[in-house]
Structure formats: C-alpha cells, structure tokens
Amino acid sequence: MGNVNNIALPGNLFEMEERVPPPPLKWAGGKRWLAPSLRKLYAPFRKRRLVEPFVGGMSVALGLHPRKALLCDINPHAIYFYKWLQKGLRIESVMENSAACFYRNRERFNWLLAQGDAASAEASGLFYYLNHTAYNGLCRFNNKGFFNVPFGKYAKIKYRREFEEYKRCLAGWEFRCCDFEEIKLRRGDFVYSDPPFDVEFTKYAKEDFTWKDQARLVKWLAAHPGPVVASNQATPRIMDLYSKHGFKIQVLSAPRMISCTGDRTRVREMLALKNL
Ligand SMILES: C[S@@+](CC[C@H](N)C(=O)[O-])C[C@H]1O[C@@H](n2cnc3c(N)ncnc32)[C@H](O)[C@@H]1O
C-alpha cells in the first residue's frame, strides 16, 4: 500500500471562525475533534454543497458550516430531531437527571414510536433527553424497535429547552434518512464520509455495517468525480481497500470519545482523500 502519512493531531481542537452552536446530541464516533483539519480541506471548495452520508451527531457540518448541505443518516430519530431544529424546537417534557424521570420518558418515547408518532416534536424532544441521560450516550433499540439503553447515572447534565440558535444555522441544509447509496450526488459535491468503524479481528464487529457495506461504500465514493474525504478506523484491510480505489491515505491519532468499556485510549484513524 503506497502513500500513507502518519499525522498526530491534538484531541481538543475546535476553534470556530464564526459563532456556531455546539453539536446538540452526544454521538458515538463523533468527529468534533477533526473539524479544524476538515475545515482546511473544505476551504478551497467552500461554495460547493457538503454531502455527509453519515451525519450522526452533526459535528462536522456544524464545524464546517457550509451554505448548502445534504446531511443523511440511517437513524430516523436523529434526522427527525434535526428537522425539528430547523423549524424551531422547544422541549416541553420534564427533563430531570433521575432514574424515575428517565424510565418514565423512555416509556413515553417508546409509546410514541408504537403509535407511529416518531416524527412528532414530542418524540424528538424525548430523543434529545434520552440521548443526554442514557448510559454512555448510547442509541440502541431492541428487535421490536424500542429504545432500550438504561439510565446513565451522570453526575450532572445541562439540558437545553430552546434551540432557536440552530434554526438560523441549519437553514438551507437538507436532511434525509436513508442508506448512503440512495443519495443522488451532484458532480461538484464535496463528500465527507464517516461510516461506522471497521472492526477487524473481533467478535464484537458491528453487524449492522458489515465488511460488505464497507466495500459497497468505497465503490460508491470512488465513483464520485468531485472531492471526497473518508474517515475510518486505520485497520490494514480498510487502508488497503481505499488505497486500491485510488485514495491517498493519512493516519491520525484520534481521541476515543464514547466507548462501552469507558476506554479512552487514543485510536488510529484513517483519513482517505480523493480529487482534492
Ligand atoms: C461514526 S457515526 C458518524 C459520526 C458523525 N460524523 C459525527 O461527527 O457525529 C456513523 C453513522 O452512520 C450511520 N449509518 C449506519 N449505517 C448507515 C447506512 N447504511 N447509511 C447511512 N447511515 C448509516 C449511523 O447511524 C451513525 O450515525
């Protein structure tokens, strides 16, 4: 595999040129720490539409603050929540950092899902509350589709009720809940791709984003004639895959933000670049 650079980045960079609000959700694999480096890569293309097939916690879009963006994710609750931020969200539900309030709100949220009201403002408000209060910020559903993460026992949580400042910031951005391959890219789009990590040599590999999906993704990205930046865990097979598809590879030392084990050791991440 040719063209691999090793780069060490500090873990806490996030200086904003303009005042933009912080990512409103906690998200496993969030790339807030990477935003300053991505901003440099995006700078020559600032007028292009930013497309994120895996928007997750929205930290990159907020960090780059493009004028036009198409932000997608397969998680419908994150996407409903962002759509509500665009309309102007005020959370009316009771939000307390206690097990009693948490399980009451979790039950109400799951009841709304069962009623087909997942897209309501109330469900989005509860999703925000659960995201901040659940164990390790995890987002997990059982096979009936109900949120089943237990109470997080955080010492202190600062909840927001008003999200007015997001309304202006997200104006002009489009949100879609879909699989990445359903996205119709335009020739000049700047694509930032951050799928679930490839986890090699472990039985805990994420079943919902398999090696087949990683291969499907790299093909889809490589076919795009515009600039593409792709993140992933720097496993040998991932670096080999992107390298074979014509990407230039960099290796970064990244902070581990949310992990089930509480492990915060730094991990090696890959940044793969094409057409820029
Ligand atoms: C590593 S996270 C993205 C984190 C994001 N860059 C951030 O800074 O918060 C990966 C995301 O991919 C989404 N995802 C998983 N499979 C997907 C698929 N087939 N198509 C689109 N999104 C998918 C997950 O819901 C998750 O939000």
Coordinates of C-alpha atoms and ligand atoms in Angstrom, one line a residue:
M1 CA 0.0 0.0 0.0
G2 CA 1.6 3.3 -1.1
N3 CA 1.2 6.9 0.0
V4 CA 0.5 6.6 3.8
N5 CA 1.3 9.6 6.0
N6 CA 1.3 9.4 9.8
I7 CA 0.0 12.6 11.5
A8 CA -0.6 13.2 15.2
L9 CA -3.4 15.6 16.0
P10 CA -4.2 17.2 19.3
G11 CA -7.5 15.9 20.6
N12 CA -9.3 19.0 21.6
L13 CA -9.2 21.4 18.6
F14 CA -12.5 23.1 17.9
E15 CA -12.0 26.8 17.3
M16 CA -14.8 28.3 15.4
E17 CA -14.3 31.2 13.0
E18 CA -17.9 32.1 13.2
R19 CA -20.2 31.6 16.2
V20 CA -22.0 28.3 15.6
P21 CA -23.8 26.3 18.3
P22 CA -22.2 23.1 19.6
P23 CA -23.4 19.7 18.4
P24 CA -26.7 19.2 20.2
L25 CA -26.5 15.4 20.5
K26 CA -23.9 13.1 22.0
W27 CA -22.7 10.7 19.3
A28 CA -20.5 7.6 19.3
G29 CA -17.7 8.2 16.8
G30 CA -18.4 12.0 16.7
K31 CA -15.7 13.9 14.8
R32 CA -15.8 17.2 16.5
W33 CA -12.0 16.9 17.1
L34 CA -11.4 16.5 13.4
A35 CA -13.4 19.6 12.3
P36 CA -10.3 22.0 12.2
S37 CA -8.5 19.7 9.8
L38 CA -11.5 19.1 7.7
R39 CA -12.1 22.9 7.5
K40 CA -8.7 23.3 5.9
L41 CA -9.6 20.6 3.3
Y42 CA -13.0 22.1 2.6
A43 CA -11.7 25.8 2.4
P44 CA -11.0 25.7 -1.4
F45 CA -14.4 24.2 -2.0
R46 CA -16.5 26.4 0.3
K47 CA -19.0 27.2 -2.4
R48 CA -19.7 23.5 -3.1
R49 CA -22.5 21.6 -1.4
L50 CA -21.3 19.5 1.5
V51 CA -22.7 16.0 1.5
E52 CA -22.5 13.8 4.5
P53 CA -23.9 10.3 4.1
F54 CA -23.3 9.5 7.8
V55 CA -24.1 12.8 9.6
G56 CA -24.5 11.2 13.1
G57 CA -24.2 13.9 15.7
M58 CA -23.7 16.7 13.1
S59 CA -20.4 17.8 14.5
V60 CA -18.7 18.1 11.1
A61 CA -21.5 20.0 9.4
L62 CA -21.5 22.5 12.3
G63 CA -17.7 22.6 12.2
L64 CA -17.5 23.4 8.5
H65 CA -20.7 25.5 8.4
P66 CA -21.4 25.2 4.7
R67 CA -24.0 27.4 3.0
K68 CA -25.5 24.3 1.3
A69 CA -25.5 20.8 2.7
L70 CA -27.2 17.4 2.2
L71 CA -27.0 15.5 5.5
C72 CA -28.1 11.9 5.7
D73 CA -28.2 9.1 8.2
I74 CA -30.0 5.8 8.6
N75 CA -31.0 6.8 12.1
P76 CA -34.5 8.3 11.7
H77 CA -34.6 9.8 15.2
A78 CA -31.5 12.0 14.7
I79 CA -32.9 13.2 11.3
Y80 CA -36.4 14.0 12.8
F81 CA -34.6 15.9 15.6
Y82 CA -32.6 18.0 13.1
K83 CA -35.7 18.7 11.0
W84 CA -37.3 20.0 14.2
L85 CA -34.3 22.2 14.9
Q86 CA -34.8 23.8 11.5
K87 CA -38.5 24.5 12.3
G88 CA -37.6 25.8 15.8
L89 CA -37.8 23.3 18.7
R90 CA -38.9 24.0 22.3
I91 CA -38.9 20.9 24.6
E92 CA -41.9 20.8 26.9
S93 CA -41.3 17.4 28.5
V94 CA -40.0 17.2 32.1
M95 CA -36.2 16.7 31.9
E96 CA -34.5 15.6 35.1
N97 CA -31.3 13.6 35.8
S98 CA -33.0 10.9 37.8
A99 CA -33.8 7.2 37.1
A100 CA -37.5 7.8 37.7
C101 CA -37.8 10.6 35.1
F102 CA -35.6 8.7 32.7
Y103 CA -37.7 5.5 32.7
R104 CA -40.9 7.5 32.5
N105 CA -39.6 9.4 29.5
R106 CA -38.2 6.3 27.9
E107 CA -41.6 4.6 28.2
R108 CA -43.4 7.6 26.7
F109 CA -40.9 7.8 23.8
N110 CA -41.4 4.1 23.0
W111 CA -45.2 4.5 23.3
L112 CA -45.0 7.4 20.7
L113 CA -43.0 5.1 18.4
A114 CA -45.6 2.4 18.8
Q115 CA -48.3 4.9 17.9
G116 CA -46.5 5.9 14.7
D117 CA -45.6 9.3 16.2
A118 CA -41.8 9.1 15.9
A119 CA -41.7 12.2 13.8
S120 CA -43.5 14.4 16.3
A121 CA -41.9 17.3 18.2
E122 CA -42.5 15.5 21.5
A123 CA -40.7 12.3 20.3
S124 CA -37.8 14.5 19.1
G125 CA -37.6 16.3 22.4
L126 CA -37.6 13.0 24.3
F127 CA -35.0 11.6 22.0
Y128 CA -32.8 14.6 22.9
Y129 CA -33.4 13.9 26.6
L130 CA -32.7 10.2 26.3
N131 CA -29.5 10.9 24.3
H132 CA -28.2 13.0 27.1
T133 CA -29.4 10.9 30.0
A134 CA -28.9 7.3 28.8
Y135 CA -25.9 5.2 29.6
N136 CA -22.8 6.4 27.7
G137 CA -24.9 8.4 25.2
L138 CA -25.7 5.1 23.5
C139 CA -28.5 4.8 21.0
R140 CA -29.7 1.2 20.9
F141 CA -33.1 -0.4 20.0
N142 CA -34.4 -3.9 20.7
N143 CA -35.7 -6.1 17.9
K144 CA -39.2 -4.6 18.4
G145 CA -37.7 -1.2 17.6
F146 CA -37.9 0.2 21.2
F147 CA -35.1 2.2 22.8
N148 CA -33.6 0.0 25.5
V149 CA -30.5 1.8 26.8
P150 CA -30.5 2.0 30.7
F151 CA -30.2 5.2 32.8
G152 CA -26.7 6.8 32.6
K153 CA -26.1 7.9 36.2
Y154 CA -24.2 11.1 35.1
A155 CA -23.2 13.4 38.0
K156 CA -24.5 16.5 36.2
I157 CA -26.4 17.1 32.9
K158 CA -27.1 20.5 31.4
Y159 CA -30.3 20.2 29.4
R160 CA -31.5 22.7 26.8
R161 CA -35.1 23.6 26.1
E162 CA -34.7 26.2 23.5
F163 CA -32.9 25.6 20.2
E164 CA -33.6 28.9 18.5
E165 CA -29.9 29.5 17.5
Y166 CA -29.9 26.2 15.5
K167 CA -32.7 27.4 13.3
R168 CA -30.6 30.1 11.5
C169 CA -27.6 27.9 11.4
L170 CA -29.4 24.9 9.8
A171 CA -31.4 27.0 7.3
G172 CA -30.6 25.9 3.7
W173 CA -29.4 22.4 4.8
E174 CA -31.4 19.3 3.7
F175 CA -31.7 16.3 6.0
R176 CA -32.6 12.8 4.8
C177 CA -33.0 9.4 6.5
C178 CA -31.6 6.8 4.0
D179 CA -29.0 4.3 3.2
F180 CA -25.9 6.1 1.7
E181 CA -26.4 4.5 -1.7
E182 CA -29.8 6.2 -2.2
I183 CA -28.1 9.6 -2.2
K184 CA -28.0 11.3 -5.6
L185 CA -24.7 13.1 -5.7
R186 CA -24.1 16.1 -8.0
R187 CA -20.8 16.3 -9.9
G188 CA -19.2 19.0 -7.7
D189 CA -20.4 17.9 -4.3
F190 CA -17.8 17.8 -1.5
V191 CA -18.4 14.5 0.2
Y192 CA -17.3 13.7 3.8
S193 CA -17.9 10.1 4.7
D194 CA -17.7 8.8 8.2
P195 CA -19.4 5.3 8.4
P196 CA -19.4 3.0 11.5
F197 CA -15.8 1.8 12.0
D198 CA -14.4 -1.3 10.5
V199 CA -13.7 -3.5 13.5
E200 CA -11.2 -6.2 12.4
F201 CA -10.3 -9.4 14.4
T202 CA -13.1 -9.1 16.9
K203 CA -16.4 -11.0 17.5
Y204 CA -17.9 -7.6 18.6
A205 CA -17.9 -6.4 15.0
K206 CA -21.0 -4.2 14.2
E207 CA -23.4 -6.5 12.5
D208 CA -25.3 -3.5 11.1
F209 CA -22.4 -2.2 9.0
T210 CA -20.6 -5.2 7.7
W211 CA -17.5 -5.6 5.6
K212 CA -19.8 -5.9 2.6
D213 CA -21.1 -2.5 3.4
Q214 CA -17.6 -1.1 3.7
A215 CA -16.8 -2.4 0.3
R216 CA -20.1 -1.1 -1.2
L217 CA -19.3 2.3 0.3
V218 CA -15.7 2.6 -1.1
K219 CA -17.0 1.8 -4.6
W220 CA -19.8 4.4 -4.3
L221 CA -17.3 7.0 -3.1
A222 CA -14.7 6.2 -5.7
A223 CA -17.3 6.7 -8.5
H224 CA -17.8 10.3 -7.4
P225 CA -16.0 12.8 -9.7
G226 CA -15.9 15.5 -7.0
P227 CA -13.7 15.8 -3.8
V228 CA -14.1 13.0 -1.3
V229 CA -12.7 12.8 2.3
A230 CA -13.4 9.5 4.1
S231 CA -12.7 8.6 7.7
N232 CA -12.5 5.1 9.2
Q233 CA -10.5 3.0 11.7
A234 CA -7.0 2.6 10.3
T235 CA -7.2 -1.2 10.0
P236 CA -4.8 -2.8 7.4
R237 CA -7.7 -4.1 5.3
I238 CA -9.5 -0.7 5.3
M239 CA -6.4 1.2 4.3
D240 CA -5.7 -1.4 1.6
L241 CA -9.3 -1.1 0.3
Y242 CA -9.2 2.7 0.0
S243 CA -5.7 2.7 -1.4
K244 CA -6.8 0.2 -4.1
H245 CA -9.6 2.5 -5.1
G246 CA -7.2 5.4 -5.7
F247 CA -7.5 7.3 -2.4
K248 CA -4.4 8.9 -0.7
I249 CA -4.2 7.7 2.9
Q250 CA -3.3 9.6 6.1
V251 CA -3.2 8.0 9.6
L252 CA -4.2 10.1 12.6
S253 CA -4.1 9.5 16.3
A254 CA -7.6 10.1 17.5
P255 CA -9.2 10.5 20.9
R256 CA -11.7 7.8 21.8
M257 CA -14.9 9.7 22.7
I258 CA -17.7 7.2 23.6
S259 CA -16.9 3.6 24.2
C260 CA -18.9 0.9 26.0
T261 CA -15.9 0.0 28.1
G262 CA -15.1 3.6 29.2
D263 CA -11.7 3.1 27.5
R264 CA -10.4 6.5 26.4
T265 CA -7.1 5.4 24.9
R266 CA -6.3 7.0 21.5
V267 CA -7.1 5.0 18.4
R268 CA -5.5 5.1 14.9
E269 CA -7.8 6.6 12.4
M270 CA -7.5 6.8 8.6
L271 CA -8.3 9.8 6.5
A272 CA -8.6 8.9 2.8
L273 CA -8.6 11.7 0.2
K274 CA -9.6 11.7 -3.5
N275 CA -10.0 14.5 -6.1
L276 CA -8.6 17.3 -3.9
Ligands
LIG1 C1 -19.4 7.2 13.1 S1 -21.0 7.7 13.0 C2 -21.0 9.3 12.2 C3 -20.5 10.4 13.2 C4 -20.5 11.8 12.7 N1 -19.5 12.0 11.7 C5 -20.3 12.8 13.8 O1 -19.4 13.5 13.8 O2 -21.2 12.7 14.8 C6 -21.7 6.7 11.8 C7 -23.2 7.0 11.4 O3 -23.5 6.1 10.3 C8 -24.9 5.8 10.4 N2 -25.2 4.7 9.5 C9 -25.0 3.4 9.7 N3 -25.3 2.7 8.6 C10 -25.7 3.5 7.6 C11 -26.1 3.4 6.3 N4 -26.2 2.2 5.7 N5 -26.4 4.5 5.6 C12 -26.4 5.7 6.2 N6 -26.0 5.9 7.5 C13 -25.7 4.8 8.2 C14 -25.1 5.6 11.9 O4 -26.5 5.8 12.2 C15 -24.2 6.6 12.5 O5 -24.9 7.8 12.8

